Short mmCIF file of C-alpha atoms in Angstrom, two decimals:
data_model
loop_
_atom_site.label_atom_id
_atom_site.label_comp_id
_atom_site.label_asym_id
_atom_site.label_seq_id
_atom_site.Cartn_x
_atom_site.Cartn_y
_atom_site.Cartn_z
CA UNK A 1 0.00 0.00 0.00
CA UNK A 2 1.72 3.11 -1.23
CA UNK A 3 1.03 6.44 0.87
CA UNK A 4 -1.68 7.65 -1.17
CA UNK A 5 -3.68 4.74 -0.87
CA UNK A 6 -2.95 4.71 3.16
CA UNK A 7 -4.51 8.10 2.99
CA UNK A 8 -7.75 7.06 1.47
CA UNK A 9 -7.66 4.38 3.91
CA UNK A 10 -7.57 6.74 7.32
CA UNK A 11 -9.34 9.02 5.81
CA UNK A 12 -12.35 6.56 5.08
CA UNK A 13 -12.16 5.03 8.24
CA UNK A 14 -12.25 8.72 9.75
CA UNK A 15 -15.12 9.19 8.08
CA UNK A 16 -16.84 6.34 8.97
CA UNK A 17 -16.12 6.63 12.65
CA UNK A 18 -17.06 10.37 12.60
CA UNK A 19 -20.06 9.67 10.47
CA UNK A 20 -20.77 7.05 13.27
CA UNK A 21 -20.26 8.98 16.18
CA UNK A 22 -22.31 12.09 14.49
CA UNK A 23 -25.16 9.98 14.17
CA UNK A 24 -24.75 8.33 17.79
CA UNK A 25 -24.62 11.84 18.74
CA UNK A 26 -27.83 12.95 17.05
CA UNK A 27 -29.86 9.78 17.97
CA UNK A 28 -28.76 11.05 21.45
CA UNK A 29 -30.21 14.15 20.75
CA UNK A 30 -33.34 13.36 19.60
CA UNK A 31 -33.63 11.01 22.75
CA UNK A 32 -32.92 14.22 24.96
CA UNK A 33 -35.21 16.51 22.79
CA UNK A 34 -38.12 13.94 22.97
CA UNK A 35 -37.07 13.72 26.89
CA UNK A 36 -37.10 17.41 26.89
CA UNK A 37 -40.96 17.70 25.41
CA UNK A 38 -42.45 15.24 27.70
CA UNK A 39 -41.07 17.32 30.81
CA UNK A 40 -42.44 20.47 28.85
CA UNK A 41 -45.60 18.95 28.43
CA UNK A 42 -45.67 18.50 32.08
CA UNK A 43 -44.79 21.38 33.30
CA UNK A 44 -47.21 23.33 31.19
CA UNK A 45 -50.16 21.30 33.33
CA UNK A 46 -48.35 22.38 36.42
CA UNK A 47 -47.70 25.50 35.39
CA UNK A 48 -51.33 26.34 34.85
CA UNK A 49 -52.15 24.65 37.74
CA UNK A 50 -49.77 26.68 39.52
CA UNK A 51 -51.13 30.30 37.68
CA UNK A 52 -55.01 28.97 39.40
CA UNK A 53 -53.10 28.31 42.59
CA UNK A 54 -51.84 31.81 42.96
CA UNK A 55 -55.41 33.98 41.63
CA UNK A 56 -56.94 31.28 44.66
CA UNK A 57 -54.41 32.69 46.76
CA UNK A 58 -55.31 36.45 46.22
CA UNK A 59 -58.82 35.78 46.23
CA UNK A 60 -58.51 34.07 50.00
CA UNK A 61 -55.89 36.37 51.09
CA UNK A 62 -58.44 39.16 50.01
CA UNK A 63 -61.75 37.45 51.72
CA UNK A 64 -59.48 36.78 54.70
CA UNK A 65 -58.39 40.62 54.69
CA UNK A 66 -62.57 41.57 54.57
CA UNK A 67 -63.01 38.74 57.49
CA UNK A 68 -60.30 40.44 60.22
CA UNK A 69 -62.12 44.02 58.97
CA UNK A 70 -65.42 42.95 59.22
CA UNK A 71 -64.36 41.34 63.12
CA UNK A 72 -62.18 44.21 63.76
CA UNK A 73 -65.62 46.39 63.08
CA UNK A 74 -67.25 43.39 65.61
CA UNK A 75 -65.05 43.94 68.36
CA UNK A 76 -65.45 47.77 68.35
CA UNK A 77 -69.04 46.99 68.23
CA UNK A 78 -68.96 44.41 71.20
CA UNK A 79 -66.96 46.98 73.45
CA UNK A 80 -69.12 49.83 72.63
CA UNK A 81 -72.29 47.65 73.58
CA UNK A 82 -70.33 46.07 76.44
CA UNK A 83 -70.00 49.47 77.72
CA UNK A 84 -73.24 50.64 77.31
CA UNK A 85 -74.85 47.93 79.26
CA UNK A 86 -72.05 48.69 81.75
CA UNK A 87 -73.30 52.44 81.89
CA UNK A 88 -76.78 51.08 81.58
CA UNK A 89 -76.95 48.60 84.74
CA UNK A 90 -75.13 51.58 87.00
CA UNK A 91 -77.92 53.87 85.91
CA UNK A 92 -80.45 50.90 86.76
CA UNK A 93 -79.07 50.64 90.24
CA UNK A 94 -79.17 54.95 90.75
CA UNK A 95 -82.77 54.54 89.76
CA UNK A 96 -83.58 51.74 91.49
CA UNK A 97 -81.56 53.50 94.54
CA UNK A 98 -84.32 56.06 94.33
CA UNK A 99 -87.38 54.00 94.23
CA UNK A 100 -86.10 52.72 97.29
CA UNK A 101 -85.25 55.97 98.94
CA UNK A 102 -88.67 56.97 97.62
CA UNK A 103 -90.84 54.12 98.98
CA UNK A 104 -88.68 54.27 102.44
CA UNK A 105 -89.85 58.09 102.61
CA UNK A 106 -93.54 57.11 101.62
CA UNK A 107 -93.58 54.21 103.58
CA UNK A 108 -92.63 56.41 106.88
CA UNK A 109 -94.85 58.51 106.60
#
């Protein structure tokens, strides 16, 4: 085998083993890009999933936010009654204070 045809020789068998590793290479990619769009197609659900998730959130957060307001409003509500009756029962007992004074005096006389 002179040196020309040794050249054609490596260079064949270069080709073949690069033409063989390219296409090794690319069935690998295809695996990975086929990998890659089943994980995208799940994530997409998720994602979604995740998007209704989050409005949910905001829309508790918010109704939670009008509860403690409304039950903030309650409890000023509750004292202001709470005192009332307070004031209320001390003005009952002056009054009924009173009767009694009054029926003592009538019933003295």
């Amino acid at each position: 085998m002179d040196k020309k045809e040794r050249l054609q020789f490596f260079t064949e068998a270069f080709d073949r083993v690069v033409a063989s590793i390219l296409r090794e290479q690319g069935e690998r990619l295809a695996r990975i890009e086929g990998a890659l769009s089943d994980v995208r197609g799940q994530i997409d659900p998720l994602y979604k999933q995740y998007e209704r998730l989050e409005i949910d959130y905001v829309s508790i957060k918010h109704a939670l936010a009008c509860i403690e307001r409304k039950l903030e409003s309650y409890d000023q509500s509750r004292v202001s009654l709470e005192k009332e009756v307070k004031n209320m029962k001390a003005r009952i007992e002056e009054l009924q204070q009173k009767v009694d004074e009054i029926e003592g005096k009538l019933g003295a006389s």
